[in-house]
Amino acid sequence: MQELAEILKPVEGIAREAGQILMDYYGEIRQIDYKGIGDIVTEADKAAEKLITERLESRFPDYATLGEEFGMSDVKSDNCWVTDPLDGTANYAARCPIFAVAIGLLHNGAPILGVVFDPNTDRMFSAVKGGGATLNGGSIRVNDRAKLDPIGLFGFGSPVLETLHPFIQKCGKGRSLGSAALHICSVATGYFDGSFDLYTKLWDIAAAAVILQEAGGIMTHPSGAPLFPLSSESSAYQGHDVPFLATNGRIHEECLKTLEENKDNLQP
């Protein structure tokens, strides 16, 4: 495998290219397809993923690729690119400027590189394993809040907001941005104390997971079990849900305890 630091800059460039495609289509979407209830895809998703996949496969022909729209490539490898060309499609289709491009690299099922690019604000979140996390080149860290606080911000997926009122009330001020990648990056920067969702996919979280880890945070299954590494047979590669709890680390055990107390409301 190439040195991760050498890989990062080209991947950031690919994310920027994909982000430009999204901005070129923004406000001009003519076709929206429905993959399921509340799950949509636009021509921008497909165009951005096509570019990302072509760029990655050209530069890294021995690596597998997994994308939200086009699935898994035929390449067998310990290294797998996991990409979400448009995390926040519902926002995008509604002309709400909160969405991102996410590109992550897994090695033997564990995240080792991640790039999340927000083309609306030109924010580039990046990390490689062991190299720290950055926002536009500047180091980022989780905040140091040591307990759940009513003034703290906590990111949730919208279905969770409807079912977990006791947990949300204890966490502080709930926020749902419509992008799991940006939720997790908001924890990495210290804006949010944590984020929790039951209905995310691997491509929603793979890139942001290593960014959070390198910023000093913790990300697990809501039960407390490790999320990574994934086994090669994990259903996550087939698009099954990957529930997660992401925090600054200091409040993680308290969050797990509170989730356990409200487990009857958890319906992954």
Coordinates of C-alpha atoms in Angstrom, one line a residue:
M1 CA 0.0 0.0 0.0
Q2 CA 1.2 3.5 -0.7
E3 CA 1.9 5.8 2.2
L4 CA -1.3 7.2 3.4
A5 CA 0.0 10.8 3.5
E6 CA 0.8 10.5 -0.2
I7 CA -2.7 9.2 -1.0
L8 CA -4.6 11.9 0.9
K9 CA -4.0 14.9 -1.3
P10 CA -5.1 13.2 -4.5
V11 CA -8.2 12.0 -2.8
E12 CA -9.0 15.5 -1.5
G13 CA -8.7 16.7 -5.1
I14 CA -11.1 14.0 -6.2
A15 CA -13.6 15.1 -3.5
R16 CA -13.3 18.7 -4.8
E17 CA -14.0 17.6 -8.3
A18 CA -17.1 15.7 -7.2
G19 CA -18.1 18.7 -5.1
Q20 CA -17.9 20.9 -8.2
I21 CA -20.2 18.5 -10.1
L22 CA -22.8 18.8 -7.2
M23 CA -22.6 22.6 -7.3
D24 CA -23.0 22.6 -11.1
Y25 CA -26.2 20.6 -10.8
Y26 CA -27.4 22.4 -7.7
G27 CA -30.8 24.0 -8.2
E28 CA -31.1 22.4 -11.7
I29 CA -32.1 18.9 -10.8
R30 CA -34.6 17.6 -13.3
Q31 CA -35.0 14.0 -12.3
I32 CA -35.3 12.4 -8.8
D33 CA -35.6 8.6 -8.5
Y34 CA -36.9 6.9 -5.4
K35 CA -34.9 3.9 -4.1
G36 CA -37.3 3.4 -1.2
I37 CA -39.4 5.3 1.3
G38 CA -37.6 8.6 2.0
D39 CA -34.5 7.4 0.0
I40 CA -33.9 9.3 -3.2
V41 CA -31.2 9.6 -5.8
T42 CA -30.6 12.4 -8.3
E43 CA -28.6 12.7 -11.5
A44 CA -26.0 14.6 -9.5
D45 CA -25.4 11.6 -7.2
K46 CA -24.8 9.4 -10.2
A47 CA -22.5 11.9 -12.0
A48 CA -20.4 12.6 -8.9
E49 CA -20.0 8.9 -8.0
K50 CA -19.1 8.1 -11.6
L51 CA -16.3 10.6 -11.5
I52 CA -15.1 9.5 -8.0
T53 CA -15.1 5.8 -9.1
E54 CA -13.3 6.5 -12.3
R55 CA -10.6 8.6 -10.6
L56 CA -10.0 6.1 -7.8
E57 CA -9.9 3.0 -10.1
S58 CA -7.5 4.8 -12.4
R59 CA -5.1 5.8 -9.6
F60 CA -5.6 2.7 -7.4
P61 CA -6.4 -0.2 -9.8
D62 CA -5.7 -2.8 -7.2
Y63 CA -8.2 -1.4 -4.6
A64 CA -11.8 -2.4 -4.4
T65 CA -14.5 0.4 -4.6
L66 CA -17.9 0.5 -3.0
G67 CA -20.3 3.3 -3.8
E68 CA -23.8 4.1 -2.7
E69 CA -25.2 4.2 -6.2
F70 CA -23.1 1.6 -8.1
G71 CA -22.3 -0.9 -5.4
M72 CA -19.1 -3.0 -5.1
S73 CA -16.5 -3.4 -7.8
D74 CA -15.2 -6.9 -8.9
V75 CA -11.7 -6.2 -7.5
K76 CA -10.8 -8.4 -4.5
S77 CA -8.5 -6.5 -2.2
D78 CA -7.8 -5.9 1.5
N79 CA -8.2 -2.2 0.6
C80 CA -11.6 -0.8 -0.2
W81 CA -12.7 2.7 -1.1
V82 CA -16.1 3.5 0.3
T83 CA -17.8 6.5 -1.2
D84 CA -20.9 8.6 -0.8
P85 CA -21.0 11.1 -3.6
L86 CA -23.8 13.1 -2.0
D87 CA -24.4 12.6 1.7
G88 CA -27.5 14.7 2.2
T89 CA -29.4 14.0 -1.0
A90 CA -32.8 15.1 0.4
N91 CA -31.3 18.4 1.4
Y92 CA -29.7 18.8 -2.0
A93 CA -32.9 18.0 -3.9
A94 CA -34.8 20.6 -1.7
R95 CA -32.0 23.2 -2.4
C96 CA -31.0 23.2 1.3
P97 CA -27.2 23.8 1.3
I98 CA -26.2 21.1 3.8
F99 CA -24.6 18.1 2.0
A100 CA -21.1 16.7 1.5
V101 CA -18.9 14.3 -0.5
A102 CA -17.5 11.5 1.6
I103 CA -14.6 9.2 0.5
G104 CA -13.2 6.7 3.0
L105 CA -10.6 3.9 2.7
L106 CA -10.9 0.7 4.7
H107 CA -7.9 -1.7 5.2
N108 CA -9.0 -5.1 6.3
G109 CA -12.4 -3.6 7.3
A110 CA -11.0 -0.8 9.4
P111 CA -11.1 2.9 8.3
I112 CA -7.6 4.3 7.7
L113 CA -8.2 7.4 5.6
G114 CA -11.2 9.7 5.3
V115 CA -12.1 12.9 3.4
V116 CA -15.4 14.7 3.8
F117 CA -15.9 17.8 1.6
D118 CA -18.7 20.4 2.1
P119 CA -18.7 22.3 -1.2
N120 CA -21.1 24.9 0.1
T121 CA -18.7 26.2 2.7
D122 CA -15.4 24.9 1.1
R123 CA -14.7 22.9 4.3
M124 CA -12.4 19.9 3.7
F125 CA -12.3 17.5 6.7
S126 CA -9.4 15.0 6.4
A127 CA -7.6 12.3 8.3
V128 CA -5.3 9.4 8.0
K129 CA -4.8 6.8 10.7
G130 CA -2.1 8.0 13.0
G131 CA -1.8 11.4 11.4
G132 CA -4.4 13.5 13.2
A133 CA -7.5 15.1 11.8
T134 CA -7.7 18.5 10.0
L135 CA -10.2 21.0 8.7
N136 CA -8.7 22.9 5.7
G137 CA -5.3 22.0 6.9
G138 CA -5.7 23.1 10.5
S139 CA -5.7 20.6 13.3
I140 CA -9.1 19.7 14.9
R141 CA -10.0 18.1 18.2
V142 CA -13.2 17.0 19.9
N143 CA -14.4 19.2 22.8
D144 CA -13.7 18.4 26.4
R145 CA -17.2 18.3 27.8
A146 CA -17.1 15.6 30.5
K147 CA -20.9 15.0 30.9
L148 CA -24.1 15.5 29.1
D149 CA -25.2 19.1 29.3
P150 CA -28.4 20.9 28.4
I151 CA -26.4 23.5 26.4
G152 CA -24.5 20.9 24.4
L153 CA -25.3 20.1 20.8
F154 CA -25.9 16.5 19.7
G155 CA -26.6 15.3 16.2
F156 CA -29.4 12.8 15.4
G157 CA -30.8 11.2 12.3
S158 CA -34.3 12.4 11.8
P159 CA -36.1 9.1 12.6
V160 CA -34.3 9.0 15.9
L161 CA -35.7 12.5 16.8
E162 CA -39.1 11.0 16.6
T163 CA -38.5 8.0 18.9
L164 CA -35.9 8.9 21.6
H165 CA -37.2 12.0 23.4
P166 CA -35.9 11.0 26.8
F167 CA -32.4 10.5 25.5
I168 CA -32.4 13.6 23.4
Q169 CA -33.6 15.7 26.3
K170 CA -30.7 14.5 28.4
C171 CA -28.2 15.1 25.6
G172 CA -28.9 18.7 25.3
K173 CA -30.0 20.5 22.1
G174 CA -30.8 18.0 19.3
R175 CA -29.7 18.8 15.8
S176 CA -30.5 17.0 12.5
L177 CA -28.4 18.3 9.6
G178 CA -29.5 15.6 7.2
S179 CA -25.9 14.4 6.7
A180 CA -24.4 11.7 8.9
A181 CA -20.9 12.6 7.7
L182 CA -21.3 16.2 8.7
H183 CA -22.8 15.2 12.0
I184 CA -19.7 13.1 12.8
C185 CA -17.3 15.8 11.6
S186 CA -19.2 18.3 13.8
V187 CA -18.2 16.0 16.7
A188 CA -14.6 15.9 15.5
T189 CA -14.4 19.7 15.4
G190 CA -15.9 20.1 18.9
Y191 CA -19.1 21.8 17.6
F192 CA -21.2 18.8 18.7
D193 CA -20.7 16.7 21.8
G194 CA -21.9 13.6 20.0
S195 CA -24.1 12.1 17.3
F196 CA -26.3 9.0 17.2
D197 CA -28.2 7.3 14.4
L198 CA -29.8 3.9 13.7
Y199 CA -30.3 4.0 10.0
T200 CA -26.9 5.0 8.4
K201 CA -25.1 3.0 5.8
L202 CA -21.4 2.2 5.6
W203 CA -20.8 4.8 3.0
D204 CA -22.3 7.5 5.2
I205 CA -19.8 6.9 8.0
A206 CA -16.6 5.3 6.7
A207 CA -14.8 8.5 5.9
A208 CA -15.9 10.4 8.9
A209 CA -15.1 7.6 11.3
V210 CA -11.3 7.9 10.9
I211 CA -11.6 11.8 11.1
L212 CA -13.4 11.5 14.4
Q213 CA -10.9 8.9 15.7
E214 CA -7.9 11.0 14.8
A215 CA -9.6 14.1 16.4
G216 CA -9.8 12.2 19.7
G217 CA -13.4 10.9 19.6
I218 CA -14.9 7.5 19.9
M219 CA -17.4 5.7 17.6
T220 CA -19.1 2.5 18.5
H221 CA -22.3 0.6 17.9
P222 CA -25.0 2.0 20.2
S223 CA -24.6 -1.2 22.4
G224 CA -21.0 -0.2 23.0
A225 CA -19.6 -3.0 20.7
P226 CA -16.9 -2.0 18.2
L227 CA -18.0 -1.0 14.7
F228 CA -14.7 -1.8 13.1
P229 CA -13.0 -3.7 11.7
L230 CA -15.7 -5.2 9.6
S231 CA -15.4 -8.9 8.6
S232 CA -15.2 -9.5 4.9
E233 CA -18.7 -11.1 5.1
S234 CA -20.3 -8.1 6.9
S235 CA -23.7 -7.2 5.7
A236 CA -22.6 -3.5 5.8
Y237 CA -21.0 -4.0 2.4
Q238 CA -24.4 -5.0 1.0
G239 CA -26.0 -1.7 2.2
H240 CA -27.5 -2.9 5.5
D241 CA -27.8 -0.3 8.3
V242 CA -24.8 0.5 10.5
P243 CA -26.1 2.1 13.7
F244 CA -23.6 4.2 15.5
L245 CA -22.9 6.4 18.5
A246 CA -20.1 9.0 18.0
T247 CA -18.9 11.2 20.9
N248 CA -16.0 13.2 22.2
G249 CA -15.1 10.1 24.2
R250 CA -15.5 11.7 27.7
I251 CA -19.3 11.3 27.6
H252 CA -19.4 8.0 25.7
E253 CA -20.1 5.8 28.7
E254 CA -22.8 8.1 30.0
C255 CA -24.4 8.1 26.5
L256 CA -24.3 4.3 26.4
K257 CA -25.9 4.0 29.8
T258 CA -28.7 6.5 28.7
L259 CA -29.3 4.5 25.5
E260 CA -29.6 1.3 27.5
E261 CA -32.2 2.9 29.7
N262 CA -34.1 3.8 26.6
K263 CA -33.5 0.7 24.6
D264 CA -37.2 -0.1 24.3
N265 CA -37.4 2.9 21.9
L266 CA -34.5 1.7 19.8
Q267 CA -35.8 0.1 16.6
P268 CA -32.9 -0.4 14.2

